[in-house]
Amino acid sequence: MAKRNILRFGDETLRKVCRPVTEITPQILTLLDDLAETMHKAEGVGLAAPQVGVLRRVAVIETEPGQLIELINPKIIAYSGEQEGVEACLSVPGRQGMVTRPMNVTVQAMNRRGETVEITGHELLARCFCHEIDHLDGVLYIDRVKR
Ligand code: ZN
């Protein structure tokens, strides 16, 4: 595993739409490992591949210590409710803003074994699902800040 550099707001790469993963290659597994290590070192709760300069639909989330969630080609298949809360991003250091997100979000994704999984998150995890999947489409939370 290796720590990678996190791109900062202003880098064009963060605004690109990422390509889906078509095959779980050793490179994808290494990417997952590196994303987790980089997220842990930066003390974040989520990190998406474009944030380390890789334009693939891959992200990791860890809102509960030790409960790493790895997402390949994630998509939101259901959501409900609403929450307003403070959001921040490792690519936009030193800033935060209020963003409205769904309270409950169900994501379908592939895991590292290539199996399709569905995960439902509430509150912070629901917010992270939205935030990280936004990254895969070149969207940053600051685009959604109301104030
Ligand atoms: Zn972010």
PDB file of C-alpha atoms and ligand atoms in Angstrom:
ATOM      1  CA  MET A   1       0.000   0.000   0.000  1.00  0.00           C
ATOM      2  CA  ALA A   2       1.088   3.524  -0.593  1.00  0.00           C
ATOM      3  CA  LYS A   3      -0.147   6.934   0.330  1.00  0.00           C
ATOM      4  CA  ARG A   4      -1.039   9.053  -2.690  1.00  0.00           C
ATOM      5  CA  ASN A   5      -1.221  12.807  -3.109  1.00  0.00           C
ATOM      6  CA  ILE A   6      -4.689  14.298  -2.746  1.00  0.00           C
ATOM      7  CA  LEU A   7      -5.538  16.765  -5.498  1.00  0.00           C
ATOM      8  CA  ARG A   8      -6.785  20.161  -4.420  1.00  0.00           C
ATOM      9  CA  PHE A   9      -9.742  22.228  -5.583  1.00  0.00           C
ATOM     10  CA  GLY A  10      -8.769  23.955  -8.828  1.00  0.00           C
ATOM     11  CA  ASP A  11      -7.251  20.815 -10.358  1.00  0.00           C
ATOM     12  CA  GLU A  12      -9.096  19.979 -13.595  1.00  0.00           C
ATOM     13  CA  THR A  13      -9.042  16.265 -12.788  1.00  0.00           C
ATOM     14  CA  LEU A  14     -11.594  16.801 -10.010  1.00  0.00           C
ATOM     15  CA  ARG A  15     -14.081  18.066 -12.603  1.00  0.00           C
ATOM     16  CA  LYS A  16     -13.944  15.071 -14.941  1.00  0.00           C
ATOM     17  CA  VAL A  17     -16.508  12.281 -15.175  1.00  0.00           C
ATOM     18  CA  CYS A  18     -14.879   8.977 -14.221  1.00  0.00           C
ATOM     19  CA  ARG A  19     -15.048   5.806 -16.312  1.00  0.00           C
ATOM     20  CA  PRO A  20     -16.648   2.637 -14.936  1.00  0.00           C
ATOM     21  CA  VAL A  21     -14.480  -0.295 -13.935  1.00  0.00           C
ATOM     22  CA  THR A  22     -15.076  -3.186 -16.350  1.00  0.00           C
ATOM     23  CA  GLU A  23     -12.736  -5.702 -14.745  1.00  0.00           C
ATOM     24  CA  ILE A  24     -11.241  -6.092 -11.272  1.00  0.00           C
ATOM     25  CA  THR A  25      -7.540  -5.936 -12.107  1.00  0.00           C
ATOM     26  CA  PRO A  26      -4.576  -5.885  -9.710  1.00  0.00           C
ATOM     27  CA  GLN A  27      -4.390  -2.141 -10.419  1.00  0.00           C
ATOM     28  CA  ILE A  28      -7.944  -1.666  -9.143  1.00  0.00           C
ATOM     29  CA  LEU A  29      -7.166  -3.633  -5.969  1.00  0.00           C
ATOM     30  CA  THR A  30      -4.044  -1.525  -5.414  1.00  0.00           C
ATOM     31  CA  LEU A  31      -6.100   1.602  -5.991  1.00  0.00           C
ATOM     32  CA  LEU A  32      -8.599   0.487  -3.317  1.00  0.00           C
ATOM     33  CA  ASP A  33      -5.756  -0.191  -0.867  1.00  0.00           C
ATOM     34  CA  ASP A  34      -4.077   3.135  -1.599  1.00  0.00           C
ATOM     35  CA  LEU A  35      -7.326   5.068  -1.293  1.00  0.00           C
ATOM     36  CA  ALA A  36      -7.916   3.529   2.154  1.00  0.00           C
ATOM     37  CA  GLU A  37      -4.393   4.293   3.322  1.00  0.00           C
ATOM     38  CA  THR A  38      -4.502   7.834   1.973  1.00  0.00           C
ATOM     39  CA  MET A  39      -7.922   8.443   3.573  1.00  0.00           C
ATOM     40  CA  HIS A  40      -6.712   7.113   6.948  1.00  0.00           C
ATOM     41  CA  LYS A  41      -3.540   9.219   6.895  1.00  0.00           C
ATOM     42  CA  ALA A  42      -5.592  12.323   6.035  1.00  0.00           C
ATOM     43  CA  GLU A  43      -8.130  11.429   8.771  1.00  0.00           C
ATOM     44  CA  GLY A  44     -11.021  11.631   6.335  1.00  0.00           C
ATOM     45  CA  VAL A  45     -14.193   9.537   6.216  1.00  0.00           C
ATOM     46  CA  GLY A  46     -14.228   9.115   2.447  1.00  0.00           C
ATOM     47  CA  LEU A  47     -12.014   9.378  -0.615  1.00  0.00           C
ATOM     48  CA  ALA A  48     -12.754   8.954  -4.305  1.00  0.00           C
ATOM     49  CA  ALA A  49     -10.330   7.878  -7.037  1.00  0.00           C
ATOM     50  CA  PRO A  50     -10.356  11.221  -8.926  1.00  0.00           C
ATOM     51  CA  GLN A  51      -9.064  12.867  -5.733  1.00  0.00           C
ATOM     52  CA  VAL A  52      -5.823  10.940  -6.229  1.00  0.00           C
ATOM     53  CA  GLY A  53      -5.829  11.571  -9.985  1.00  0.00           C
ATOM     54  CA  VAL A  54      -7.397   8.306 -11.159  1.00  0.00           C
ATOM     55  CA  LEU A  55     -10.489   8.742 -13.339  1.00  0.00           C
ATOM     56  CA  ARG A  56     -12.243   5.492 -12.448  1.00  0.00           C
ATOM     57  CA  ARG A  57     -15.501   4.948 -10.566  1.00  0.00           C
ATOM     58  CA  VAL A  58     -13.939   3.786  -7.295  1.00  0.00           C
ATOM     59  CA  ALA A  59     -14.259   5.195  -3.775  1.00  0.00           C
ATOM     60  CA  VAL A  60     -13.760   4.219  -0.149  1.00  0.00           C
ATOM     61  CA  ILE A  61     -15.733   5.317   2.913  1.00  0.00           C
ATOM     62  CA  GLU A  62     -15.145   4.707   6.602  1.00  0.00           C
ATOM     63  CA  THR A  63     -17.590   6.484   8.875  1.00  0.00           C
ATOM     64  CA  GLU A  64     -17.248   3.877  11.648  1.00  0.00           C
ATOM     65  CA  PRO A  65     -13.622   3.108  12.592  1.00  0.00           C
ATOM     66  CA  GLY A  66     -12.640  -0.303  11.243  1.00  0.00           C
ATOM     67  CA  GLN A  67     -15.693  -0.544   8.975  1.00  0.00           C
ATOM     68  CA  LEU A  68     -14.157   0.165   5.595  1.00  0.00           C
ATOM     69  CA  ILE A  69     -16.591   0.288   2.682  1.00  0.00           C
ATOM     70  CA  GLU A  70     -15.086  -0.174  -0.768  1.00  0.00           C
ATOM     71  CA  LEU A  71     -17.218   0.922  -3.710  1.00  0.00           C
ATOM     72  CA  ILE A  72     -16.646   0.081  -7.366  1.00  0.00           C
ATOM     73  CA  ASN A  73     -19.076   1.591  -9.899  1.00  0.00           C
ATOM     74  CA  PRO A  74     -21.421   2.759  -7.116  1.00  0.00           C
ATOM     75  CA  LYS A  75     -24.826   4.133  -7.958  1.00  0.00           C
ATOM     76  CA  ILE A  76     -27.669   5.395  -5.818  1.00  0.00           C
ATOM     77  CA  ILE A  77     -30.683   3.133  -6.340  1.00  0.00           C
ATOM     78  CA  ALA A  78     -32.936   4.553  -3.618  1.00  0.00           C
ATOM     79  CA  TYR A  79     -33.057   7.505  -1.263  1.00  0.00           C
ATOM     80  CA  SER A  80     -35.495   9.123   1.129  1.00  0.00           C
ATOM     81  CA  GLY A  81     -35.785  11.905   3.644  1.00  0.00           C
ATOM     82  CA  GLU A  82     -33.608  14.940   3.981  1.00  0.00           C
ATOM     83  CA  GLN A  83     -30.822  16.187   6.222  1.00  0.00           C
ATOM     84  CA  GLU A  84     -29.015  19.469   6.373  1.00  0.00           C
ATOM     85  CA  GLY A  85     -25.511  19.380   7.763  1.00  0.00           C
ATOM     86  CA  VAL A  86     -21.932  20.503   7.606  1.00  0.00           C
ATOM     87  CA  GLU A  87     -19.824  18.954   4.892  1.00  0.00           C
ATOM     88  CA  ALA A  88     -16.131  19.136   4.098  1.00  0.00           C
ATOM     89  CA  CYS A  89     -13.739  17.569   1.615  1.00  0.00           C
ATOM     90  CA  LEU A  90     -10.087  16.531   1.685  1.00  0.00           C
ATOM     91  CA  SER A  91      -9.686  18.273  -1.691  1.00  0.00           C
ATOM     92  CA  VAL A  92     -10.986  21.557  -0.265  1.00  0.00           C
ATOM     93  CA  PRO A  93      -8.909  21.856   2.916  1.00  0.00           C
ATOM     94  CA  GLY A  94      -9.804  24.302   5.636  1.00  0.00           C
ATOM     95  CA  ARG A  95     -13.354  24.888   4.455  1.00  0.00           C
ATOM     96  CA  GLN A  96     -16.804  23.553   5.216  1.00  0.00           C
ATOM     97  CA  GLY A  97     -20.363  24.312   4.232  1.00  0.00           C
ATOM     98  CA  MET A  98     -23.986  23.395   4.799  1.00  0.00           C
ATOM     99  CA  VAL A  99     -25.324  20.886   2.285  1.00  0.00           C
ATOM    100  CA  THR A 100     -28.751  19.283   2.075  1.00  0.00           C
ATOM    101  CA  ARG A 101     -28.642  15.540   1.366  1.00  0.00           C
ATOM    102  CA  PRO A 102     -31.080  12.629   1.641  1.00  0.00           C
ATOM    103  CA  MET A 103     -31.292  11.072   5.117  1.00  0.00           C
ATOM    104  CA  ASN A 104     -31.275   7.499   3.792  1.00  0.00           C
ATOM    105  CA  VAL A 105     -29.401   6.323   0.734  1.00  0.00           C
ATOM    106  CA  THR A 106     -29.117   2.846  -0.776  1.00  0.00           C
ATOM    107  CA  VAL A 107     -26.149   2.241  -3.025  1.00  0.00           C
ATOM    108  CA  GLN A 108     -25.525  -0.633  -5.403  1.00  0.00           C
ATOM    109  CA  ALA A 109     -21.864  -1.290  -6.151  1.00  0.00           C
ATOM    110  CA  MET A 110     -19.341  -3.977  -6.881  1.00  0.00           C
ATOM    111  CA  ASN A 111     -16.977  -5.148  -4.155  1.00  0.00           C
ATOM    112  CA  ARG A 112     -13.344  -6.194  -4.662  1.00  0.00           C
ATOM    113  CA  ARG A 113     -14.427  -9.744  -5.469  1.00  0.00           C
ATOM    114  CA  GLY A 114     -16.593  -8.475  -8.305  1.00  0.00           C
ATOM    115  CA  GLU A 115     -19.822  -9.239  -6.435  1.00  0.00           C
ATOM    116  CA  THR A 116     -22.752  -6.843  -6.624  1.00  0.00           C
ATOM    117  CA  VAL A 117     -23.671  -5.524  -3.194  1.00  0.00           C
ATOM    118  CA  GLU A 118     -26.306  -3.168  -1.843  1.00  0.00           C
ATOM    119  CA  ILE A 119     -25.628  -1.013   1.183  1.00  0.00           C
ATOM    120  CA  THR A 120     -28.062   1.328   2.908  1.00  0.00           C
ATOM    121  CA  GLY A 121     -26.661   4.230   4.878  1.00  0.00           C
ATOM    122  CA  HIS A 122     -28.309   6.726   7.193  1.00  0.00           C
ATOM    123  CA  GLU A 123     -27.207  10.189   8.293  1.00  0.00           C
ATOM    124  CA  LEU A 124     -23.406  10.500   7.911  1.00  0.00           C
ATOM    125  CA  LEU A 125     -23.039   7.375   5.769  1.00  0.00           C
ATOM    126  CA  ALA A 126     -25.861   8.514   3.471  1.00  0.00           C
ATOM    127  CA  ARG A 127     -24.121  11.883   3.171  1.00  0.00           C
ATOM    128  CA  CYS A 128     -20.804  10.191   2.341  1.00  0.00           C
ATOM    129  CA  PHE A 129     -22.391   8.031  -0.357  1.00  0.00           C
ATOM    130  CA  CYS A 130     -23.722  11.179  -2.056  1.00  0.00           C
ATOM    131  CA  HIS A 131     -20.473  13.118  -1.604  1.00  0.00           C
ATOM    132  CA  GLU A 132     -18.209  10.367  -2.989  1.00  0.00           C
ATOM    133  CA  ILE A 133     -20.480   9.481  -5.905  1.00  0.00           C
ATOM    134  CA  ASP A 134     -20.620  13.194  -6.749  1.00  0.00           C
ATOM    135  CA  HIS A 135     -16.809  13.108  -7.003  1.00  0.00           C
ATOM    136  CA  LEU A 136     -17.071  10.374  -9.657  1.00  0.00           C
ATOM    137  CA  ASP A 137     -19.170  12.772 -11.749  1.00  0.00           C
ATOM    138  CA  GLY A 138     -16.857  15.741 -11.263  1.00  0.00           C
ATOM    139  CA  VAL A 139     -19.124  17.401  -8.705  1.00  0.00           C
ATOM    140  CA  LEU A 140     -17.775  18.919  -5.487  1.00  0.00           C
ATOM    141  CA  TYR A 141     -19.830  19.625  -2.358  1.00  0.00           C
ATOM    142  CA  ILE A 142     -19.067  23.328  -2.752  1.00  0.00           C
ATOM    143  CA  ASP A 143     -21.302  23.241  -5.855  1.00  0.00           C
ATOM    144  CA  ARG A 144     -24.194  22.326  -3.548  1.00  0.00           C
ATOM    145  CA  VAL A 145     -23.511  24.646  -0.610  1.00  0.00           C
ATOM    146  CA  LYS A 146     -26.377  26.936   0.242  1.00  0.00           C
ATOM    147  CA  ARG A 147     -24.431  29.162   2.608  1.00  0.00           C
TER     148      ARG A 147
HETATM  149 ZN    ZN B   1     -14.689  15.112  -1.158  1.00  0.00          ZN
END
